[in-house]
Coordinates of C-alpha atoms in Angstrom, one line a residue:
M4 CA 204.3 132.4 113.2
S5 CA 200.6 132.0 112.5
R6 CA 198.8 132.1 109.2
S7 CA 195.1 131.8 108.4
P8 CA 193.8 129.3 105.9
P9 CA 194.7 128.1 103.3
F10 CA 197.8 127.6 105.4
T11 CA 198.1 125.1 108.2
E12 CA 200.7 124.9 111.0
Q13 CA 201.7 121.4 111.9
S14 CA 203.4 120.5 115.2
I15 CA 206.4 118.1 114.7
L16 CA 208.2 116.2 117.5
P17 CA 211.9 115.5 117.1
T18 CA 212.8 112.0 116.0
R19 CA 216.4 111.9 117.4
V20 CA 218.3 113.8 120.0
A21 CA 222.1 114.2 120.7
W22 CA 224.2 116.1 123.2
P23 CA 227.1 117.9 121.5
K24 CA 230.2 118.4 123.7
S25 CA 231.6 120.9 121.2
R26 CA 230.9 122.0 117.7
G27 CA 233.0 119.2 116.4
T28 CA 232.1 116.4 118.8
V29 CA 228.6 115.0 119.1
S30 CA 227.4 112.0 121.1
A31 CA 225.4 109.3 119.4
F32 CA 221.8 110.1 118.5
T33 CA 219.1 108.4 120.5
P34 CA 215.5 108.0 119.4
S35 CA 214.3 108.4 123.0
I36 CA 213.0 112.0 123.2
P37 CA 212.6 113.2 126.8
T38 CA 209.7 115.4 127.6
R39 CA 211.9 117.7 129.6
L40 CA 215.4 118.7 128.5
H41 CA 218.0 120.0 131.0
L42 CA 220.8 122.3 129.8
D43 CA 223.4 122.9 132.5
S44 CA 226.9 124.2 132.4
I45 CA 227.8 123.9 136.1
T46 CA 226.1 121.0 137.7
P47 CA 228.3 117.8 138.0
G48 CA 226.8 115.0 135.9
A49 CA 224.4 117.3 134.0
T50 CA 223.3 116.2 130.6
G51 CA 225.1 119.0 128.8
R52 CA 224.9 122.6 127.8
T53 CA 223.8 121.9 124.2
V54 CA 221.1 119.8 122.6
L55 CA 220.9 118.8 118.9
L56 CA 217.5 117.8 117.6
D57 CA 216.5 116.0 114.3
F58 CA 212.9 116.6 113.2
G59 CA 213.2 113.9 110.5
K60 CA 212.4 116.0 107.4
E61 CA 212.8 119.5 106.0
L62 CA 210.4 122.0 107.4
F63 CA 209.5 125.6 106.9
G64 CA 208.9 127.3 110.3
G65 CA 210.8 127.2 113.5
V66 CA 211.0 125.7 117.0
R67 CA 208.8 126.3 120.0
F68 CA 209.2 125.4 123.6
E69 CA 208.5 126.4 127.2
V70 CA 211.2 127.5 129.6
G71 CA 211.0 125.6 132.9
A72 CA 213.2 126.2 135.9
V73 CA 216.1 128.6 135.4
A74 CA 219.0 128.5 137.8
S75 CA 218.4 130.7 140.9
G76 CA 215.3 132.1 139.3
H77 CA 217.4 134.3 137.0
R78 CA 217.2 134.8 133.3
A79 CA 219.1 132.6 130.9
R80 CA 220.5 133.3 127.5
L81 CA 219.7 130.6 125.0
R82 CA 221.2 130.4 121.5
V83 CA 218.9 128.7 118.9
R84 CA 220.5 127.6 115.6
L85 CA 218.5 126.0 112.8
G86 CA 220.0 124.1 109.9
E87 CA 219.0 122.1 106.8
S88 CA 221.9 119.8 107.7
I89 CA 223.6 118.8 111.0
S90 CA 226.7 120.7 110.1
E91 CA 224.6 123.9 109.4
A92 CA 222.8 123.6 112.8
L93 CA 226.1 123.1 114.7
V94 CA 227.8 126.1 113.0
G95 CA 224.8 128.4 112.8
G96 CA 225.1 131.8 111.2
F97 CA 222.2 131.9 108.6
A98 CA 219.4 131.1 111.1
E99 CA 220.7 131.9 114.5
R100 CA 219.1 133.8 117.4
T101 CA 220.2 134.5 120.9
L102 CA 217.3 135.0 123.3
D103 CA 217.0 136.2 126.9
V104 CA 214.5 133.9 128.6
R105 CA 212.9 133.5 132.0
S106 CA 211.1 130.7 133.7
G107 CA 207.6 130.1 132.4
Q108 CA 208.3 131.9 129.1
S109 CA 207.1 130.5 125.8
V110 CA 209.7 130.8 123.1
D111 CA 209.5 130.7 119.3
G112 CA 212.7 130.4 117.2
G113 CA 212.8 130.7 113.4
V114 CA 211.5 131.2 110.7
T115 CA 213.4 129.4 108.0
G116 CA 213.8 126.1 106.1
F117 CA 215.4 123.6 108.4
R118 CA 215.5 120.0 109.7
F119 CA 217.9 120.2 112.6
A120 CA 217.9 122.5 115.7
C121 CA 220.8 123.1 118.0
I122 CA 220.0 124.9 121.3
D123 CA 222.6 125.8 123.9
L124 CA 223.4 128.1 126.8
A125 CA 225.0 131.3 125.5
E126 CA 226.6 132.1 128.8
E127 CA 228.4 130.3 131.7
A128 CA 227.2 129.5 135.2
T129 CA 223.6 129.0 134.5
S130 CA 221.1 126.2 133.7
A131 CA 217.6 125.9 132.2
E132 CA 215.0 123.3 131.6
L133 CA 213.1 123.2 128.3
T134 CA 209.7 121.5 128.1
G135 CA 207.3 120.8 125.2
L136 CA 210.1 121.3 122.6
R137 CA 208.8 120.8 119.1
A138 CA 209.0 122.3 115.6
Y139 CA 206.2 123.8 113.7
C140 CA 205.9 123.6 109.9
V141 CA 203.8 126.0 107.8
T142 CA 202.3 124.7 104.6
R143 CA 199.4 125.2 102.4
D144 CA 196.5 122.8 103.1
L145 CA 196.4 121.0 99.7
E146 CA 194.8 117.9 98.2
Y147 CA 197.2 115.7 96.4
R148 CA 195.1 115.1 93.3
G149 CA 198.0 113.6 91.2
A150 CA 199.6 110.3 92.1
F151 CA 202.4 108.0 90.9
R152 CA 203.5 104.5 91.9
C153 CA 205.4 101.8 90.2
D154 CA 207.3 98.6 91.2
D155 CA 210.5 100.6 91.7
E156 CA 210.5 102.0 95.3
R157 CA 213.4 104.3 94.5
L158 CA 211.4 106.1 91.8
N159 CA 208.4 106.3 94.1
R160 CA 210.5 107.9 96.8
I161 CA 212.0 110.4 94.3
W162 CA 208.4 111.3 93.1
D163 CA 207.3 111.9 96.7
V164 CA 210.4 114.0 97.6
G165 CA 209.8 116.2 94.5
V166 CA 206.2 116.8 95.6
Y167 CA 207.2 117.7 99.1
T168 CA 209.9 120.0 97.9
V169 CA 207.4 122.1 95.8
H170 CA 204.7 121.9 98.4
L171 CA 207.0 123.5 101.0
C172 CA 207.8 126.3 98.4
M173 CA 204.1 127.0 97.8
Q174 CA 203.8 129.8 100.4
E175 CA 202.2 133.2 99.6
L176 CA 203.8 132.7 96.2
L177 CA 205.7 129.9 94.6
W178 CA 209.1 130.6 96.2
D179 CA 212.5 129.5 94.9
G180 CA 213.3 128.0 98.3
V181 CA 212.3 128.2 101.9
K182 CA 215.6 129.0 103.6
R183 CA 217.1 131.7 101.5
G184 CA 215.6 134.1 99.0
R185 CA 212.0 133.2 99.4
S186 CA 211.1 135.1 96.3
V187 CA 209.8 134.4 92.8
W188 CA 212.4 133.7 90.1
A189 CA 210.8 133.3 86.7
G190 CA 213.3 130.5 85.6
D191 CA 212.7 128.6 88.8
L192 CA 209.0 128.5 88.0
Y193 CA 209.3 126.2 85.0
P194 CA 210.1 122.9 86.8
A195 CA 208.1 123.9 89.9
A196 CA 205.0 124.8 88.0
A197 CA 205.2 121.5 86.1
V198 CA 205.1 119.7 89.4
V199 CA 202.2 121.8 90.6
A200 CA 200.3 120.9 87.4
A201 CA 201.1 117.2 87.8
V202 CA 200.0 117.0 91.5
F203 CA 197.8 119.9 92.4
G204 CA 196.3 120.8 89.1
D205 CA 195.3 124.4 88.2
H206 CA 196.4 126.1 91.4
S207 CA 196.3 129.9 91.6
V208 CA 199.8 130.1 93.2
V209 CA 201.3 129.6 89.7
R210 CA 199.3 132.3 88.0
D211 CA 199.8 134.6 90.9
S212 CA 203.6 134.0 90.8
L213 CA 203.8 134.5 87.0
D214 CA 201.9 137.8 87.4
H215 CA 204.0 138.8 90.4
V216 CA 207.3 138.6 88.5
R217 CA 205.8 140.3 85.5
D218 CA 204.4 143.2 87.5
R219 CA 207.6 143.5 89.5
T220 CA 209.6 143.7 86.2
L221 CA 207.3 146.4 84.9
A222 CA 207.5 148.4 88.1
G223 CA 211.2 148.3 88.1
N224 CA 211.4 150.0 84.7
P225 CA 208.0 151.3 83.5
A226 CA 209.4 153.3 80.6
E227 CA 211.4 150.6 79.0
P228 CA 210.9 146.8 78.9
D229 CA 213.5 144.8 80.9
W230 CA 214.4 141.2 81.6
M231 CA 212.7 139.4 84.5
N232 CA 215.0 139.1 87.6
G233 CA 217.6 140.9 85.4
I234 CA 218.2 137.7 83.6
P235 CA 217.3 137.4 79.9
A236 CA 216.8 133.6 80.1
Y237 CA 214.3 134.1 82.9
S238 CA 212.0 136.1 80.6
L239 CA 212.3 133.2 78.1
W240 CA 211.4 130.7 80.8
W241 CA 208.4 132.9 81.7
V242 CA 207.1 132.5 78.2
I243 CA 207.7 128.7 78.2
T244 CA 205.9 128.3 81.5
Q245 CA 202.9 130.3 80.3
D246 CA 202.7 128.1 77.3
E247 CA 203.0 124.9 79.3
W248 CA 200.4 126.2 81.8
Y249 CA 197.9 127.0 79.0
R250 CA 198.4 123.6 77.4
H251 CA 197.7 121.9 80.7
H252 CA 194.7 123.9 81.8
G253 CA 193.4 125.8 78.8
G254 CA 191.2 128.8 79.3
T255 CA 191.7 132.0 77.4
T256 CA 190.8 134.4 80.2
Y257 CA 194.1 134.2 82.0
L258 CA 196.0 134.1 78.7
A259 CA 194.2 137.3 77.6
G260 CA 195.7 139.1 80.6
Q261 CA 199.2 138.4 79.3
R262 CA 198.7 139.9 75.8
E263 CA 199.9 143.4 76.7
Y264 CA 203.0 142.2 78.3
L265 CA 203.8 139.8 75.4
H266 CA 203.6 142.9 73.2
R267 CA 206.3 144.5 75.3
L268 CA 208.5 141.5 75.9
L269 CA 208.7 139.8 72.5
P270 CA 210.0 142.8 70.6
L271 CA 212.7 143.1 73.2
V272 CA 213.7 139.5 72.3
F273 CA 213.5 140.2 68.6
D274 CA 215.8 143.3 69.0
H275 CA 218.5 141.0 70.5
I276 CA 218.8 138.6 67.6
D277 CA 221.3 139.8 64.9
A278 CA 221.1 139.4 61.1
R279 CA 222.8 136.0 61.3
G280 CA 220.1 134.6 63.6
R281 CA 222.5 134.7 66.6
E282 CA 221.0 135.6 70.0
R283 CA 222.7 138.7 71.6
L284 CA 220.7 138.9 74.8
D285 CA 222.2 141.2 77.3
G286 CA 222.1 141.5 81.1
W287 CA 223.0 138.8 83.5
R288 CA 223.5 135.8 81.2
F289 CA 222.8 133.2 83.8
L290 CA 222.0 129.7 82.5
D291 CA 222.7 127.5 85.5
W292 CA 225.4 127.3 88.2
A293 CA 227.5 124.8 86.3
S294 CA 227.9 127.1 83.3
V295 CA 228.8 130.4 85.0
G296 CA 231.9 131.8 83.4
D297 CA 231.6 129.6 80.3
A298 CA 230.5 132.0 77.6
A299 CA 230.4 129.5 74.8
T300 CA 228.2 127.1 76.7
V301 CA 225.9 129.9 77.8
H302 CA 225.5 131.1 74.2
C303 CA 224.6 127.6 73.0
G304 CA 222.1 127.3 75.8
Y305 CA 220.6 130.7 75.2
Q306 CA 220.4 130.0 71.4
G307 CA 218.3 126.9 72.1
L308 CA 216.2 128.5 74.8
T309 CA 215.4 131.5 72.7
A310 CA 214.1 129.3 69.9
W311 CA 212.1 127.2 72.4
A312 CA 210.6 130.3 73.9
L313 CA 209.6 131.8 70.5
R314 CA 208.0 128.6 69.5
S315 CA 206.0 128.7 72.8
A316 CA 205.2 132.4 72.2
A317 CA 203.9 131.6 68.7
R318 CA 201.4 129.1 70.2
L319 CA 200.4 131.6 72.8
C320 CA 199.9 134.4 70.3
A321 CA 197.8 132.1 68.1
A322 CA 195.6 131.1 71.0
A323 CA 195.2 134.8 72.0
G324 CA 194.4 135.9 68.4
E325 CA 197.6 137.9 68.1
D326 CA 198.3 136.8 64.5
E327 CA 200.7 139.6 63.6
L328 CA 202.9 138.9 66.7
R329 CA 202.6 135.1 66.0
D330 CA 203.9 135.6 62.5
R331 CA 206.9 137.7 63.7
C332 CA 207.7 134.9 66.1
T333 CA 207.6 132.4 63.3
A334 CA 209.8 134.5 61.0
T335 CA 212.3 135.0 63.8
L336 CA 212.4 131.3 64.4
G337 CA 213.4 130.9 60.7
S338 CA 216.3 133.3 61.2
L339 CA 217.4 131.4 64.4
A340 CA 217.3 128.1 62.4
R341 CA 219.9 129.4 59.9
Y342 CA 222.5 130.0 62.6
R343 CA 224.7 127.1 63.8
P344 CA 226.2 127.5 67.3
S345 CA 229.5 125.9 68.0
T346 CA 229.6 122.6 69.8
T347 CA 229.5 122.3 73.6
R348 CA 230.1 119.5 76.0
S349 CA 227.4 120.8 78.4
E350 CA 224.6 118.3 78.6
Q351 CA 222.3 121.1 79.7
A352 CA 223.1 123.4 76.8
R353 CA 222.8 120.5 74.3
A354 CA 219.4 119.7 75.8
L355 CA 218.1 123.3 75.3
M356 CA 219.3 123.3 71.7
A357 CA 217.5 120.0 71.1
L358 CA 214.3 121.3 72.7
G359 CA 214.6 124.5 70.7
G360 CA 215.2 122.7 67.5
V361 CA 218.5 124.4 67.0
A362 CA 221.0 122.6 64.8
R363 CA 224.7 122.5 66.0
S364 CA 227.7 123.1 63.9
D365 CA 228.9 119.6 64.5
E366 CA 225.8 117.9 63.1
P367 CA 225.2 115.1 62.4
D368 CA 225.9 114.3 66.0
R369 CA 225.4 110.7 67.1
E370 CA 226.1 111.5 70.7
G371 CA 223.3 114.0 71.2
P372 CA 221.6 114.8 74.6
T373 CA 220.6 111.2 75.2
R374 CA 223.9 109.3 75.7
R375 CA 226.0 111.5 77.9
P376 CA 226.4 110.7 81.6
A377 CA 225.4 113.1 84.3
V378 CA 228.6 115.1 84.2
G379 CA 228.1 118.6 85.4
L380 CA 224.4 118.2 85.6
T381 CA 222.4 120.7 87.8
P382 CA 219.0 120.1 89.5
F383 CA 217.5 123.1 87.7
L384 CA 218.3 122.1 84.1
G385 CA 218.2 118.4 84.9
Y386 CA 214.5 118.6 84.0
A387 CA 215.2 120.0 80.5
V388 CA 217.8 117.2 80.1
L389 CA 215.2 114.6 80.9
E390 CA 212.8 116.2 78.4
A391 CA 215.4 116.3 75.7
R392 CA 216.3 112.7 76.3
A393 CA 212.6 111.7 76.2
A394 CA 212.1 113.5 72.9
A395 CA 215.0 111.4 71.5
G396 CA 213.3 108.2 72.8
D397 CA 215.8 107.4 75.5
Y398 CA 213.3 106.7 78.3
A399 CA 215.4 104.0 79.9
G400 CA 218.3 106.4 80.1
C401 CA 216.0 109.0 81.7
L402 CA 215.0 106.5 84.4
D403 CA 218.6 105.5 85.1
L404 CA 219.6 109.2 85.4
I405 CA 216.7 109.9 87.8
R406 CA 217.7 106.9 90.0
A407 CA 221.4 107.9 90.0
Y408 CA 221.3 111.7 90.3
W409 CA 218.2 112.5 92.3
G410 CA 218.4 109.2 94.1
A411 CA 221.9 110.1 95.3
M412 CA 220.6 113.2 97.1
I413 CA 218.2 110.9 99.0
D414 CA 221.0 108.5 99.8
L415 CA 222.7 111.5 101.4
G416 CA 219.8 112.2 103.6
A417 CA 217.7 114.6 101.5
T418 CA 214.0 114.8 102.2
T419 CA 213.7 117.7 99.7
F420 CA 215.8 118.3 96.6
W421 CA 218.6 120.7 96.6
E422 CA 219.5 123.9 94.8
D423 CA 222.7 122.4 93.4
F424 CA 224.3 119.0 93.3
D425 CA 227.0 117.1 91.5
L426 CA 227.6 113.4 91.5
G427 CA 231.3 114.2 92.0
W428 CA 230.4 115.3 95.5
V429 CA 229.3 111.9 96.6
S430 CA 232.4 109.7 97.0
G431 CA 233.9 109.9 100.5
S432 CA 231.3 112.4 101.8
T433 CA 229.0 112.4 104.7
G434 CA 225.3 113.1 104.3
I435 CA 223.3 116.0 105.7
D436 CA 222.0 113.8 108.6
V437 CA 225.4 112.5 109.7
V438 CA 227.5 114.1 112.4
P439 CA 230.7 115.7 110.8
D440 CA 233.6 113.2 111.4
G441 CA 236.4 114.6 109.4
R442 CA 235.3 113.3 106.0
R443 CA 234.1 115.6 103.3
D444 CA 230.7 117.2 104.2
V445 CA 228.3 117.2 101.3
H446 CA 226.6 120.5 102.5
A447 CA 229.6 122.4 104.0
D448 CA 232.3 121.5 101.5
F449 CA 230.7 121.8 98.1
G450 CA 228.8 124.2 95.9
R451 CA 229.3 126.4 92.9
C452 CA 229.4 130.2 92.7
T453 CA 228.0 132.4 95.3
N454 CA 225.6 130.1 97.0
S455 CA 228.1 127.4 98.0
G456 CA 228.7 125.6 101.2
L457 CA 226.2 126.0 104.0
S458 CA 224.5 128.9 102.3
Q459 CA 223.2 126.5 99.6
S460 CA 219.5 125.8 99.8
L461 CA 218.5 122.2 100.4
C462 CA 214.9 122.8 99.4
H463 CA 214.6 124.4 96.0
G464 CA 211.6 124.0 93.8
W465 CA 213.6 124.1 90.6
S466 CA 215.1 120.7 91.5
A467 CA 211.8 118.7 91.5
G468 CA 211.5 118.1 87.8
P469 CA 211.5 114.2 88.0
T470 CA 208.1 114.3 89.7
A471 CA 206.6 116.0 86.7
W472 CA 208.6 113.9 84.3
L473 CA 207.5 110.5 85.8
S474 CA 203.9 111.5 85.7
R475 CA 204.2 112.8 82.1
H476 CA 206.2 110.1 80.5
V477 CA 205.9 106.9 82.6
L478 CA 202.2 107.3 83.1
G479 CA 202.2 108.8 79.6
V480 CA 199.2 111.1 79.9
R481 CA 199.8 114.2 77.6
P482 CA 197.4 116.9 76.4
V483 CA 196.8 117.0 72.7
E484 CA 194.5 120.0 73.0
P485 CA 194.8 122.8 75.7
G486 CA 193.1 121.9 79.0
H487 CA 193.3 118.1 78.4
R488 CA 190.2 118.2 76.3
V489 CA 191.9 115.5 74.2
V490 CA 194.7 113.5 75.7
R491 CA 197.1 110.9 74.4
V492 CA 198.0 108.0 76.7
R493 CA 201.4 106.5 75.7
P494 CA 203.2 104.9 78.7
H495 CA 206.9 104.2 78.8
L496 CA 207.7 101.5 81.4
E497 CA 211.2 100.8 80.2
G498 CA 211.9 97.8 82.5
L499 CA 209.2 98.5 85.0
R500 CA 206.6 95.8 85.6
W501 CA 203.8 98.2 86.3
A502 CA 203.0 101.8 87.0
E503 CA 199.8 103.5 88.1
G504 CA 198.7 107.0 89.1
A505 CA 196.5 110.0 88.6
V506 CA 196.7 113.2 86.5
P507 CA 194.6 116.2 87.4
T508 CA 192.8 118.0 84.6
P509 CA 190.2 120.8 84.5
S510 CA 187.6 118.2 83.8
G511 CA 188.6 115.9 86.7
V512 CA 191.3 113.3 87.4
I513 CA 192.5 110.8 84.9
R514 CA 193.5 107.5 86.5
V515 CA 195.7 105.0 84.7
R516 CA 197.3 101.7 85.4
H517 CA 199.8 100.0 83.1
E518 CA 201.1 96.5 83.4
R519 CA 203.7 94.7 81.3
R520 CA 202.5 91.4 79.8
A521 CA 204.7 88.3 79.4
D522 CA 205.3 89.1 75.7
G523 CA 206.6 92.6 76.6
S524 CA 203.5 94.5 75.5
I525 CA 201.7 96.8 77.9
A526 CA 198.1 96.5 79.1
S527 CA 196.6 99.8 80.1
A528 CA 193.5 100.7 82.0
V529 CA 192.4 104.3 81.7
D530 CA 189.6 106.0 83.7
A531 CA 189.0 109.5 82.4
P532 CA 186.2 112.1 82.9
H533 CA 183.5 111.9 80.2
K534 CA 184.5 115.3 78.9
V535 CA 188.0 114.1 78.1
Q536 CA 188.7 112.3 74.8
V537 CA 191.4 109.7 75.2
I538 CA 193.7 108.6 72.3
R539 CA 195.7 105.4 73.0
S540 CA 198.9 105.0 71.0

C-alpha cells in the first residue's frame, strides 16, 4: 500500500514475539525479535509453525516481509491474520489472507486496523523462513499544533490516546474507524471533529467529510430530502458539527456553501415535530449502542438533540444572513420547549436534553446529568455527557469519569479508544494484549448489537471526546466570537496542581499555563497572537 503526500508510510518493528502451539495455547512473549523467523511443521526441534507478533500499538496498514528459504525449493502457503487484539489475530476471520509464496518473494498482508499479526503455515510438510518482517502504518503527515499536559499522567495518557485515535482515522476522509466501515458517518464526526479542532486546527479533512456525507445524501435521493446515513439524529449532528466548526474557525465562505442544503434539511426537521412540540423523526432512530430497542430513551435523547441542533442552526442561519430560516428555527425551539418528555435513567439521553435545554417531566430534578455514575455509558455519547456535566459545573466529576471510563480502556491494553465499552466488562476480564487464558476476553466476549465481539472496532474516532474536553475545559480556552477573534480563558483544574498546553486558532496558537497557588486560587499565563482578544474570567 503506497500513498503520496500528505500521507506517510512508517515502518514498525514488532515489540514482542510468541510461538502459539495452537489457537488456544501460546508460549510466553519475548521482547527479543529475531531478524529471521523460521516456520517449520516437520523438522524436529523447529521453532514452530505459527508466529504471533505484537507491534506495540494500533496501526492502519499491514505486514510486509521477505520469504527466505522454502523447503525443497517448493512454494509454501502462508496464512496471515491481523487483529486489534491477540484473540482476534489468533482466530482470524475479519482480516485473514492465505498466500502462495516462493523463496525470494516480497509479501504484503493487509490492509486494516490492527496491532497483532499471526502468521502460520497453511499446509503440512513444509517450512519457510521469513526475513525483514515488519508492519507499515499509513497516516497523514500532520503537525500537532494543540497540546495538553498536567500533573496527572493518567489524564495526559488519555489525551494522547484520543489524539492518536483520530489521527489514524484521518485518511482520505475522517473515517469512523480503520478496521471496519472506513466511511463517513455524520454523527461520528461531532467528537472526532472537536479533536481535530483542538489538535490540528482548521484541517480540510473535516470540511471535506461534512461535504461528502451531505453530497452522498443528496445523491441517494435527489428529488426528496433524506436523513444522513439513514439516521435522523445524524442529520442533527451534522448541523451541530457545522456550528461548532464555524465557532472555532470562523469564515463565512465555507458556511455560505451550506446554505442551500440547510434550506432542504431544516424544513424536513420542522415537518417531523408535531403540534405538541414532540419530535417525530422517522427512519433508523439510532442514538447509541446502549439505547437500541429502548424507545423511551431514544425519544428523550432525540428531543434534546433536536432542540440542540435547531439552536445551532439558528446561529448558522444568522451568520449566513438567512433571517427567515433563523426565525423559523427560533419559533420551533419555542414549540419544543413546551413539551415535557418522560423521565429516563439513561445518562446519555439526559445529557442531550440538558444540552438542548429541554425540560423533563420530572423537574425539578436534583440528580441531573452531573451525579450519575457511568452506568451504560458509551464512548460516542460520553463526550456529550462530559459537556452536560461541565455545563452544570461538575468539572471534578468529569475528570473522575474520564479517569475511570477511558482510563479503563487503557488499563486493558488500548492504544486507541474503542467503538463501544462498558465498565461492567472490566471485572475478571483479560485485556486485548493478554493471551486468552480461559477468563472473559474483553474483545471477544462483549459488545452490544450487531458489532459485538471481535467485529467491534478498537479504533473509533467518536470515542476520543476527552481529548477535546480536556483542552476546552481544563485549559479553559473558549471562543467568544467565531474564529477565536475573542476568547475567554477560564481554567478548571479541580484538584490538579497545574495544567499547560496550546490551542490552535486561525490567528495562531494560544499557549497557556495554569498553576494552583497555596490559597487555592489559580495563576494563569496566556500567550496569544496579537489579533486575538483575551478575556480572563
